């Protein structure tokens, strides 16, 4: 309490004597004209009438405890050096070195917990993506093989109908095929051979990723080849064939996902049963 310099005020409050009757309520009555007579009548009525609950001075320890701040309020931000304190107001005491250390430790612990949670979440996400990629690999392997077996009579290689989208597009191959300016029009090459390699490396974790590469193949072919040219038409046919087959393969992937969920659920049940035993 010394911090707040209230000792003098508390002592004065403790020494104050409070009235024990109602007569003090008439203090000041009589200043108005004709009030003296009324005051006399009131005094005769209130003479000797005590308070129902006499007011006694509060004990000093009660007053002190009422004015003390709670323990939690002692830890707080440090007052700015330029902050002007208003006399007569109770200001929060500055935090001690111990309080600062405790706060710093608390913040460090929280930061570490947040980091651990994020790492755990990222690890779980990566694991799920790897599992999805492995399942998608099983689904896409037959699909990419099916797309690569499509041939067109308008594209002859070694005397047989072939697929123009199997050829891996590189600058060397473009020169050999007589289209050295291909990369002037196409900035991101894509073909069914590249897609097959990506399937083998399990780089697709969603059907949408595979569909995006198919669209890129079609976009490149229709960009470089004008409308009406054979490869332009073949690209559009490839897109239609893929869109017709995609729902079936996507459903297969979703079935695999459901099986995985069921396996995890069964595994969790077995684990819980072991804990109960």
PDB file of C-alpha atoms in Angstrom:
ATOM      1  CA  UNK A   1       0.000   0.000   0.000  1.00  0.00           C
ATOM      2  CA  UNK A   2       2.990   2.282   0.460  1.00  0.00           C
ATOM      3  CA  UNK A   3       3.304   2.378  -3.312  1.00  0.00           C
ATOM      4  CA  UNK A   4      -0.015   4.232  -3.526  1.00  0.00           C
ATOM      5  CA  UNK A   5       0.703   6.571  -0.542  1.00  0.00           C
ATOM      6  CA  UNK A   6      -2.687   5.980   1.070  1.00  0.00           C
ATOM      7  CA  UNK A   7      -1.593   5.523   4.676  1.00  0.00           C
ATOM      8  CA  UNK A   8      -2.656   9.020   5.714  1.00  0.00           C
ATOM      9  CA  UNK A   9      -6.062   8.688   4.076  1.00  0.00           C
ATOM     10  CA  UNK A  10      -6.676   5.286   5.642  1.00  0.00           C
ATOM     11  CA  UNK A  11      -5.816   6.556   9.101  1.00  0.00           C
ATOM     12  CA  UNK A  12      -8.183   9.477   8.685  1.00  0.00           C
ATOM     13  CA  UNK A  13     -10.956   7.175   7.497  1.00  0.00           C
ATOM     14  CA  UNK A  14     -10.443   4.870  10.477  1.00  0.00           C
ATOM     15  CA  UNK A  15     -10.701   7.765  12.959  1.00  0.00           C
ATOM     16  CA  UNK A  16     -13.908   9.151  11.470  1.00  0.00           C
ATOM     17  CA  UNK A  17     -16.938   8.761  13.727  1.00  0.00           C
ATOM     18  CA  UNK A  18     -20.203   8.085  12.005  1.00  0.00           C
ATOM     19  CA  UNK A  19     -23.577   9.179  13.443  1.00  0.00           C
ATOM     20  CA  UNK A  20     -25.699   6.642  15.276  1.00  0.00           C
ATOM     21  CA  UNK A  21     -29.103   8.354  14.815  1.00  0.00           C
ATOM     22  CA  UNK A  22     -31.096  10.018  12.073  1.00  0.00           C
ATOM     23  CA  UNK A  23     -30.533  13.516  13.430  1.00  0.00           C
ATOM     24  CA  UNK A  24     -27.640  14.175  11.088  1.00  0.00           C
ATOM     25  CA  UNK A  25     -30.099  14.006   8.200  1.00  0.00           C
ATOM     26  CA  UNK A  26     -31.597  17.305   9.397  1.00  0.00           C
ATOM     27  CA  UNK A  27     -28.316  19.168   9.030  1.00  0.00           C
ATOM     28  CA  UNK A  28     -28.983  22.301   7.019  1.00  0.00           C
ATOM     29  CA  UNK A  29     -32.733  22.211   7.613  1.00  0.00           C
ATOM     30  CA  UNK A  30     -33.808  25.592   8.930  1.00  0.00           C
ATOM     31  CA  UNK A  31     -31.955  27.727   6.489  1.00  0.00           C
ATOM     32  CA  UNK A  32     -35.167  28.296   4.592  1.00  0.00           C
ATOM     33  CA  UNK A  33     -38.008  30.532   5.877  1.00  0.00           C
ATOM     34  CA  UNK A  34     -40.499  28.627   8.030  1.00  0.00           C
ATOM     35  CA  UNK A  35     -38.282  25.602   8.276  1.00  0.00           C
ATOM     36  CA  UNK A  36     -37.413  25.966  11.961  1.00  0.00           C
ATOM     37  CA  UNK A  37     -40.862  24.854  13.050  1.00  0.00           C
ATOM     38  CA  UNK A  38     -40.709  21.803  10.775  1.00  0.00           C
ATOM     39  CA  UNK A  39     -37.254  20.989  12.073  1.00  0.00           C
ATOM     40  CA  UNK A  40     -38.482  21.034  15.643  1.00  0.00           C
ATOM     41  CA  UNK A  41     -41.261  18.602  14.853  1.00  0.00           C
ATOM     42  CA  UNK A  42     -38.856  16.267  13.067  1.00  0.00           C
ATOM     43  CA  UNK A  43     -36.426  16.387  15.965  1.00  0.00           C
ATOM     44  CA  UNK A  44     -39.172  15.407  18.375  1.00  0.00           C
ATOM     45  CA  UNK A  45     -40.038  12.449  16.150  1.00  0.00           C
ATOM     46  CA  UNK A  46     -36.468  11.313  15.643  1.00  0.00           C
ATOM     47  CA  UNK A  47     -35.325  11.889  19.212  1.00  0.00           C
ATOM     48  CA  UNK A  48     -33.464   8.817  20.358  1.00  0.00           C
ATOM     49  CA  UNK A  49     -34.464   6.726  17.354  1.00  0.00           C
ATOM     50  CA  UNK A  50     -31.401   4.615  16.486  1.00  0.00           C
ATOM     51  CA  UNK A  51     -30.426   3.280  13.077  1.00  0.00           C
ATOM     52  CA  UNK A  52     -31.837  -0.146  12.318  1.00  0.00           C
ATOM     53  CA  UNK A  53     -28.281  -1.163  11.309  1.00  0.00           C
ATOM     54  CA  UNK A  54     -25.772   1.162  13.008  1.00  0.00           C
ATOM     55  CA  UNK A  55     -22.924   2.207  10.707  1.00  0.00           C
ATOM     56  CA  UNK A  56     -19.561   1.344  12.201  1.00  0.00           C
ATOM     57  CA  UNK A  57     -16.212   2.332  10.713  1.00  0.00           C
ATOM     58  CA  UNK A  58     -14.767  -0.381   8.472  1.00  0.00           C
ATOM     59  CA  UNK A  59     -11.725  -2.202   9.846  1.00  0.00           C
ATOM     60  CA  UNK A  60      -8.431  -0.985   8.444  1.00  0.00           C
ATOM     61  CA  UNK A  61      -7.483  -4.395   6.999  1.00  0.00           C
ATOM     62  CA  UNK A  62     -10.784  -4.538   5.061  1.00  0.00           C
ATOM     63  CA  UNK A  63     -10.150  -1.136   3.515  1.00  0.00           C
ATOM     64  CA  UNK A  64      -6.609  -2.125   2.539  1.00  0.00           C
ATOM     65  CA  UNK A  65      -7.684  -5.400   0.960  1.00  0.00           C
ATOM     66  CA  UNK A  66     -10.428  -3.625  -1.008  1.00  0.00           C
ATOM     67  CA  UNK A  67      -7.953  -1.146  -2.470  1.00  0.00           C
ATOM     68  CA  UNK A  68      -5.313  -3.693  -3.420  1.00  0.00           C
ATOM     69  CA  UNK A  69      -5.053  -4.682  -7.084  1.00  0.00           C
ATOM     70  CA  UNK A  70      -5.516  -8.354  -8.051  1.00  0.00           C
ATOM     71  CA  UNK A  71      -2.347 -10.342  -8.624  1.00  0.00           C
ATOM     72  CA  UNK A  72      -2.930 -10.664 -12.396  1.00  0.00           C
ATOM     73  CA  UNK A  73      -3.083  -6.898 -12.835  1.00  0.00           C
ATOM     74  CA  UNK A  74       0.456  -6.479 -11.543  1.00  0.00           C
ATOM     75  CA  UNK A  75       1.788  -7.952 -14.798  1.00  0.00           C
ATOM     76  CA  UNK A  76       1.217  -5.576 -17.643  1.00  0.00           C
ATOM     77  CA  UNK A  77       2.830  -3.439 -20.284  1.00  0.00           C
ATOM     78  CA  UNK A  78       5.462  -1.026 -19.128  1.00  0.00           C
ATOM     79  CA  UNK A  79       4.369   2.586 -19.053  1.00  0.00           C
ATOM     80  CA  UNK A  80       5.841   4.702 -21.793  1.00  0.00           C
ATOM     81  CA  UNK A  81       8.664   6.906 -20.479  1.00  0.00           C
ATOM     82  CA  UNK A  82       6.916  10.015 -21.782  1.00  0.00           C
ATOM     83  CA  UNK A  83       3.549   9.072 -20.281  1.00  0.00           C
ATOM     84  CA  UNK A  84       2.399  11.687 -17.801  1.00  0.00           C
ATOM     85  CA  UNK A  85       0.917  10.269 -14.611  1.00  0.00           C
ATOM     86  CA  UNK A  86      -2.081  12.116 -13.263  1.00  0.00           C
ATOM     87  CA  UNK A  87      -1.782  12.846  -9.524  1.00  0.00           C
ATOM     88  CA  UNK A  88      -4.391  11.162  -7.387  1.00  0.00           C
ATOM     89  CA  UNK A  89      -4.949   8.203  -9.740  1.00  0.00           C
ATOM     90  CA  UNK A  90      -3.798   4.664  -9.027  1.00  0.00           C
ATOM     91  CA  UNK A  91      -1.233   3.585 -11.639  1.00  0.00           C
ATOM     92  CA  UNK A  92      -0.266  -0.002 -12.353  1.00  0.00           C
ATOM     93  CA  UNK A  93       3.204  -0.733 -11.019  1.00  0.00           C
ATOM     94  CA  UNK A  94       5.796  -1.533 -13.693  1.00  0.00           C
ATOM     95  CA  UNK A  95       6.463  -5.247 -14.316  1.00  0.00           C
ATOM     96  CA  UNK A  96       9.393  -6.758 -12.521  1.00  0.00           C
ATOM     97  CA  UNK A  97      12.257  -8.644 -14.153  1.00  0.00           C
ATOM     98  CA  UNK A  98      10.661 -11.890 -13.019  1.00  0.00           C
ATOM     99  CA  UNK A  99       7.374 -10.937 -14.665  1.00  0.00           C
ATOM    100  CA  UNK A 100       9.143 -10.096 -17.930  1.00  0.00           C
ATOM    101  CA  UNK A 101      11.015 -13.399 -17.931  1.00  0.00           C
ATOM    102  CA  UNK A 102       7.808 -15.327 -17.300  1.00  0.00           C
ATOM    103  CA  UNK A 103       6.069 -13.525 -20.160  1.00  0.00           C
ATOM    104  CA  UNK A 104       8.972 -14.172 -22.541  1.00  0.00           C
ATOM    105  CA  UNK A 105       9.017 -17.863 -21.614  1.00  0.00           C
ATOM    106  CA  UNK A 106       5.284 -18.063 -22.205  1.00  0.00           C
ATOM    107  CA  UNK A 107       5.596 -16.470 -25.647  1.00  0.00           C
ATOM    108  CA  UNK A 108       8.480 -18.779 -26.589  1.00  0.00           C
ATOM    109  CA  UNK A 109       6.503 -21.827 -25.500  1.00  0.00           C
ATOM    110  CA  UNK A 110       3.489 -20.707 -27.534  1.00  0.00           C
ATOM    111  CA  UNK A 111       5.643 -20.065 -30.615  1.00  0.00           C
ATOM    112  CA  UNK A 112       7.199 -23.523 -30.306  1.00  0.00           C
ATOM    113  CA  UNK A 113       3.792 -25.171 -29.900  1.00  0.00           C
ATOM    114  CA  UNK A 114       2.464 -23.344 -32.968  1.00  0.00           C
ATOM    115  CA  UNK A 115       5.499 -24.411 -34.986  1.00  0.00           C
ATOM    116  CA  UNK A 116       5.119 -28.041 -33.903  1.00  0.00           C
ATOM    117  CA  UNK A 117       1.433 -28.014 -34.815  1.00  0.00           C
ATOM    118  CA  UNK A 118       2.189 -26.567 -38.255  1.00  0.00           C
ATOM    119  CA  UNK A 119       4.936 -29.119 -38.911  1.00  0.00           C
ATOM    120  CA  UNK A 120       2.655 -31.946 -37.825  1.00  0.00           C
ATOM    121  CA  UNK A 121      -0.120 -30.666 -40.077  1.00  0.00           C
ATOM    122  CA  UNK A 122       2.241 -30.289 -43.057  1.00  0.00           C
ATOM    123  CA  UNK A 123       3.652 -33.759 -42.481  1.00  0.00           C
ATOM    124  CA  UNK A 124       0.164 -35.239 -42.399  1.00  0.00           C
ATOM    125  CA  UNK A 125      -0.767 -33.360 -45.572  1.00  0.00           C
ATOM    126  CA  UNK A 126       2.319 -34.585 -47.442  1.00  0.00           C
ATOM    127  CA  UNK A 127       1.650 -38.142 -46.354  1.00  0.00           C
ATOM    128  CA  UNK A 128      -1.920 -37.927 -47.644  1.00  0.00           C
ATOM    129  CA  UNK A 129      -0.697 -36.469 -50.950  1.00  0.00           C
ATOM    130  CA  UNK A 130       1.784 -39.338 -51.352  1.00  0.00           C
ATOM    131  CA  UNK A 131      -0.966 -41.848 -50.716  1.00  0.00           C
ATOM    132  CA  UNK A 132      -3.235 -40.081 -53.208  1.00  0.00           C
ATOM    133  CA  UNK A 133      -0.446 -40.065 -55.796  1.00  0.00           C
ATOM    134  CA  UNK A 134       0.104 -43.793 -55.352  1.00  0.00           C
ATOM    135  CA  UNK A 135      -3.594 -44.491 -55.765  1.00  0.00           C
ATOM    136  CA  UNK A 136      -3.827 -42.147 -58.729  1.00  0.00           C
ATOM    137  CA  UNK A 137      -0.890 -43.941 -60.314  1.00  0.00           C
ATOM    138  CA  UNK A 138      -2.878 -47.184 -60.269  1.00  0.00           C
ATOM    139  CA  UNK A 139      -5.862 -45.425 -61.829  1.00  0.00           C
ATOM    140  CA  UNK A 140      -3.993 -43.464 -64.505  1.00  0.00           C
ATOM    141  CA  UNK A 141      -1.656 -46.207 -65.714  1.00  0.00           C
ATOM    142  CA  UNK A 142      -4.364 -47.934 -67.795  1.00  0.00           C
ATOM    143  CA  UNK A 143      -5.830 -44.579 -68.877  1.00  0.00           C
ATOM    144  CA  UNK A 144      -2.589 -43.198 -70.294  1.00  0.00           C
ATOM    145  CA  UNK A 145      -1.952 -46.517 -72.037  1.00  0.00           C
ATOM    146  CA  UNK A 146      -5.408 -46.364 -73.585  1.00  0.00           C
ATOM    147  CA  UNK A 147      -4.876 -42.805 -74.813  1.00  0.00           C
ATOM    148  CA  UNK A 148      -1.520 -43.727 -76.316  1.00  0.00           C
ATOM    149  CA  UNK A 149      -3.038 -46.602 -78.295  1.00  0.00           C
ATOM    150  CA  UNK A 150      -5.390 -44.264 -80.178  1.00  0.00           C
ATOM    151  CA  UNK A 151      -4.345 -43.876 -83.818  1.00  0.00           C
ATOM    152  CA  UNK A 152      -5.498 -41.741 -86.739  1.00  0.00           C
ATOM    153  CA  UNK A 153      -5.362 -42.700 -90.408  1.00  0.00           C
ATOM    154  CA  UNK A 154      -4.335 -39.151 -91.179  1.00  0.00           C
ATOM    155  CA  UNK A 155      -1.074 -39.543 -89.256  1.00  0.00           C
ATOM    156  CA  UNK A 156       1.115 -42.219 -90.816  1.00  0.00           C
ATOM    157  CA  UNK A 157       4.392 -43.376 -89.277  1.00  0.00           C
ATOM    158  CA  UNK A 158       6.371 -46.189 -90.906  1.00  0.00           C
ATOM    159  CA  UNK A 159       3.420 -46.883 -93.167  1.00  0.00           C
ATOM    160  CA  UNK A 160       0.947 -47.342 -90.293  1.00  0.00           C
ATOM    161  CA  UNK A 161      -1.645 -45.066 -88.616  1.00  0.00           C
ATOM    162  CA  UNK A 162      -0.102 -43.509 -85.524  1.00  0.00           C
ATOM    163  CA  UNK A 163      -0.687 -41.039 -82.731  1.00  0.00           C
ATOM    164  CA  UNK A 164       0.898 -37.588 -83.231  1.00  0.00           C
ATOM    165  CA  UNK A 165       0.807 -36.850 -79.488  1.00  0.00           C
ATOM    166  CA  UNK A 166       3.097 -39.720 -78.476  1.00  0.00           C
ATOM    167  CA  UNK A 167       6.198 -38.101 -79.948  1.00  0.00           C
ATOM    168  CA  UNK A 168       8.096 -36.326 -77.174  1.00  0.00           C
ATOM    169  CA  UNK A 169       8.339 -32.682 -78.109  1.00  0.00           C
ATOM    170  CA  UNK A 170      11.892 -31.369 -77.973  1.00  0.00           C
ATOM    171  CA  UNK A 171      13.751 -28.850 -80.105  1.00  0.00           C
ATOM    172  CA  UNK A 172      15.696 -31.654 -81.788  1.00  0.00           C
ATOM    173  CA  UNK A 173      12.538 -33.622 -82.616  1.00  0.00           C
ATOM    174  CA  UNK A 174      10.842 -30.499 -83.929  1.00  0.00           C
ATOM    175  CA  UNK A 175      13.747 -29.891 -86.309  1.00  0.00           C
ATOM    176  CA  UNK A 176      13.622 -33.516 -87.436  1.00  0.00           C
ATOM    177  CA  UNK A 177       9.859 -33.257 -88.035  1.00  0.00           C
ATOM    178  CA  UNK A 178      10.309 -30.091 -90.078  1.00  0.00           C
ATOM    179  CA  UNK A 179       8.801 -27.646 -87.566  1.00  0.00           C
ATOM    180  CA  UNK A 180      11.854 -25.836 -86.107  1.00  0.00           C
ATOM    181  CA  UNK A 181       9.712 -22.814 -85.203  1.00  0.00           C
ATOM    182  CA  UNK A 182       7.381 -24.827 -82.927  1.00  0.00           C
ATOM    183  CA  UNK A 183       8.765 -23.266 -79.739  1.00  0.00           C
ATOM    184  CA  UNK A 184       8.132 -19.800 -81.116  1.00  0.00           C
ATOM    185  CA  UNK A 185       4.422 -20.512 -80.623  1.00  0.00           C
ATOM    186  CA  UNK A 186       4.439 -23.029 -77.757  1.00  0.00           C
ATOM    187  CA  UNK A 187       6.175 -22.091 -74.508  1.00  0.00           C
ATOM    188  CA  UNK A 188       5.224 -25.122 -72.392  1.00  0.00           C
ATOM    189  CA  UNK A 189       5.404 -28.382 -74.340  1.00  0.00           C
ATOM    190  CA  UNK A 190       3.340 -31.394 -73.286  1.00  0.00           C
ATOM    191  CA  UNK A 191       2.722 -34.797 -74.850  1.00  0.00           C
ATOM    192  CA  UNK A 192       1.452 -38.248 -73.900  1.00  0.00           C
ATOM    193  CA  UNK A 193       4.994 -39.543 -73.407  1.00  0.00           C
ATOM    194  CA  UNK A 194       5.745 -36.860 -70.836  1.00  0.00           C
ATOM    195  CA  UNK A 195       2.451 -37.647 -69.144  1.00  0.00           C
ATOM    196  CA  UNK A 196       3.285 -41.356 -69.065  1.00  0.00           C
ATOM    197  CA  UNK A 197       6.586 -40.553 -67.342  1.00  0.00           C
ATOM    198  CA  UNK A 198       4.776 -38.401 -64.786  1.00  0.00           C
ATOM    199  CA  UNK A 199       2.354 -41.245 -64.075  1.00  0.00           C
ATOM    200  CA  UNK A 200       5.270 -43.629 -63.553  1.00  0.00           C
ATOM    201  CA  UNK A 201       6.842 -41.157 -61.109  1.00  0.00           C
ATOM    202  CA  UNK A 202       3.482 -40.769 -59.309  1.00  0.00           C
ATOM    203  CA  UNK A 203       3.428 -37.005 -59.825  1.00  0.00           C
ATOM    204  CA  UNK A 204      -0.345 -36.821 -60.196  1.00  0.00           C
ATOM    205  CA  UNK A 205      -2.301 -36.821 -56.944  1.00  0.00           C
ATOM    206  CA  UNK A 206      -5.614 -35.615 -58.422  1.00  0.00           C
ATOM    207  CA  UNK A 207      -7.484 -36.284 -61.641  1.00  0.00           C
ATOM    208  CA  UNK A 208      -7.658 -32.530 -62.226  1.00  0.00           C
ATOM    209  CA  UNK A 209      -3.867 -32.406 -62.626  1.00  0.00           C
ATOM    210  CA  UNK A 210      -3.956 -35.077 -65.309  1.00  0.00           C
ATOM    211  CA  UNK A 211      -6.852 -33.330 -67.054  1.00  0.00           C
ATOM    212  CA  UNK A 212      -4.891 -30.075 -66.999  1.00  0.00           C
ATOM    213  CA  UNK A 213      -2.020 -31.701 -68.902  1.00  0.00           C
ATOM    214  CA  UNK A 214      -4.436 -33.157 -71.467  1.00  0.00           C
ATOM    215  CA  UNK A 215      -5.831 -29.669 -72.006  1.00  0.00           C
ATOM    216  CA  UNK A 216      -2.289 -28.375 -72.420  1.00  0.00           C
ATOM    217  CA  UNK A 217      -1.610 -30.975 -75.126  1.00  0.00           C
ATOM    218  CA  UNK A 218      -4.775 -29.910 -76.930  1.00  0.00           C
ATOM    219  CA  UNK A 219      -4.047 -26.206 -76.479  1.00  0.00           C
ATOM    220  CA  UNK A 220      -0.534 -26.523 -77.906  1.00  0.00           C
ATOM    221  CA  UNK A 221      -1.735 -28.556 -80.889  1.00  0.00           C
ATOM    222  CA  UNK A 222      -4.586 -26.190 -81.714  1.00  0.00           C
ATOM    223  CA  UNK A 223      -2.316 -23.168 -81.258  1.00  0.00           C
ATOM    224  CA  UNK A 224       0.405 -24.347 -83.637  1.00  0.00           C
ATOM    225  CA  UNK A 225      -1.903 -26.059 -86.144  1.00  0.00           C
ATOM    226  CA  UNK A 226      -4.584 -24.009 -87.846  1.00  0.00           C
ATOM    227  CA  UNK A 227      -8.271 -24.917 -87.876  1.00  0.00           C
ATOM    228  CA  UNK A 228      -8.931 -27.583 -90.480  1.00  0.00           C
ATOM    229  CA  UNK A 229      -5.449 -29.068 -90.345  1.00  0.00           C
ATOM    230  CA  UNK A 230      -5.286 -32.793 -89.397  1.00  0.00           C
ATOM    231  CA  UNK A 231      -3.428 -32.409 -86.095  1.00  0.00           C
ATOM    232  CA  UNK A 232      -5.810 -29.652 -85.001  1.00  0.00           C
ATOM    233  CA  UNK A 233      -8.769 -31.993 -85.515  1.00  0.00           C
ATOM    234  CA  UNK A 234      -6.961 -34.923 -83.878  1.00  0.00           C
ATOM    235  CA  UNK A 235      -6.313 -32.827 -80.764  1.00  0.00           C
ATOM    236  CA  UNK A 236      -9.998 -32.003 -80.418  1.00  0.00           C
ATOM    237  CA  UNK A 237     -10.881 -35.691 -80.842  1.00  0.00           C
ATOM    238  CA  UNK A 238      -8.325 -36.624 -78.167  1.00  0.00           C
ATOM    239  CA  UNK A 239      -9.953 -34.168 -75.771  1.00  0.00           C
ATOM    240  CA  UNK A 240     -13.427 -35.585 -76.433  1.00  0.00           C
ATOM    241  CA  UNK A 241     -12.206 -39.153 -75.916  1.00  0.00           C
ATOM    242  CA  UNK A 242     -10.558 -38.231 -72.627  1.00  0.00           C
ATOM    243  CA  UNK A 243     -13.647 -36.416 -71.349  1.00  0.00           C
ATOM    244  CA  UNK A 244     -15.734 -39.487 -72.152  1.00  0.00           C
ATOM    245  CA  UNK A 245     -13.407 -41.804 -70.224  1.00  0.00           C
ATOM    246  CA  UNK A 246     -12.454 -39.509 -67.319  1.00  0.00           C
ATOM    247  CA  UNK A 247     -15.589 -40.014 -65.144  1.00  0.00           C
ATOM    248  CA  UNK A 248     -15.037 -43.776 -65.001  1.00  0.00           C
ATOM    249  CA  UNK A 249     -11.423 -43.428 -63.902  1.00  0.00           C
ATOM    250  CA  UNK A 250     -12.290 -40.664 -61.456  1.00  0.00           C
ATOM    251  CA  UNK A 251     -14.908 -42.923 -59.876  1.00  0.00           C
ATOM    252  CA  UNK A 252     -12.252 -45.629 -59.509  1.00  0.00           C
ATOM    253  CA  UNK A 253     -10.011 -43.174 -57.683  1.00  0.00           C
ATOM    254  CA  UNK A 254     -12.840 -42.166 -55.345  1.00  0.00           C
ATOM    255  CA  UNK A 255     -13.491 -45.839 -54.588  1.00  0.00           C
ATOM    256  CA  UNK A 256      -9.849 -46.247 -53.607  1.00  0.00           C
ATOM    257  CA  UNK A 257     -10.133 -43.220 -51.333  1.00  0.00           C
ATOM    258  CA  UNK A 258     -13.181 -44.706 -49.624  1.00  0.00           C
ATOM    259  CA  UNK A 259     -11.322 -47.972 -49.106  1.00  0.00           C
ATOM    260  CA  UNK A 260      -8.448 -46.066 -47.521  1.00  0.00           C
ATOM    261  CA  UNK A 261     -10.825 -44.274 -45.150  1.00  0.00           C
ATOM    262  CA  UNK A 262     -12.389 -47.587 -44.189  1.00  0.00           C
ATOM    263  CA  UNK A 263      -8.972 -49.133 -43.503  1.00  0.00           C
ATOM    264  CA  UNK A 264      -7.970 -46.215 -41.306  1.00  0.00           C
ATOM    265  CA  UNK A 265     -11.263 -46.364 -39.445  1.00  0.00           C
ATOM    266  CA  UNK A 266     -10.888 -50.097 -38.810  1.00  0.00           C
ATOM    267  CA  UNK A 267      -7.299 -49.584 -37.704  1.00  0.00           C
ATOM    268  CA  UNK A 268      -8.384 -46.911 -35.229  1.00  0.00           C
ATOM    269  CA  UNK A 269     -11.093 -49.188 -33.815  1.00  0.00           C
ATOM    270  CA  UNK A 270      -8.577 -51.985 -33.244  1.00  0.00           C
ATOM    271  CA  UNK A 271      -6.214 -49.553 -31.565  1.00  0.00           C
ATOM    272  CA  UNK A 272      -8.958 -48.277 -29.261  1.00  0.00           C
ATOM    273  CA  UNK A 273      -9.936 -51.832 -28.312  1.00  0.00           C
ATOM    274  CA  UNK A 274      -6.349 -52.611 -27.357  1.00  0.00           C
ATOM    275  CA  UNK A 275      -6.259 -49.533 -25.133  1.00  0.00           C
ATOM    276  CA  UNK A 276      -9.463 -50.607 -23.392  1.00  0.00           C
ATOM    277  CA  UNK A 277      -7.963 -54.021 -22.632  1.00  0.00           C
TER     278      UNK A 277
END
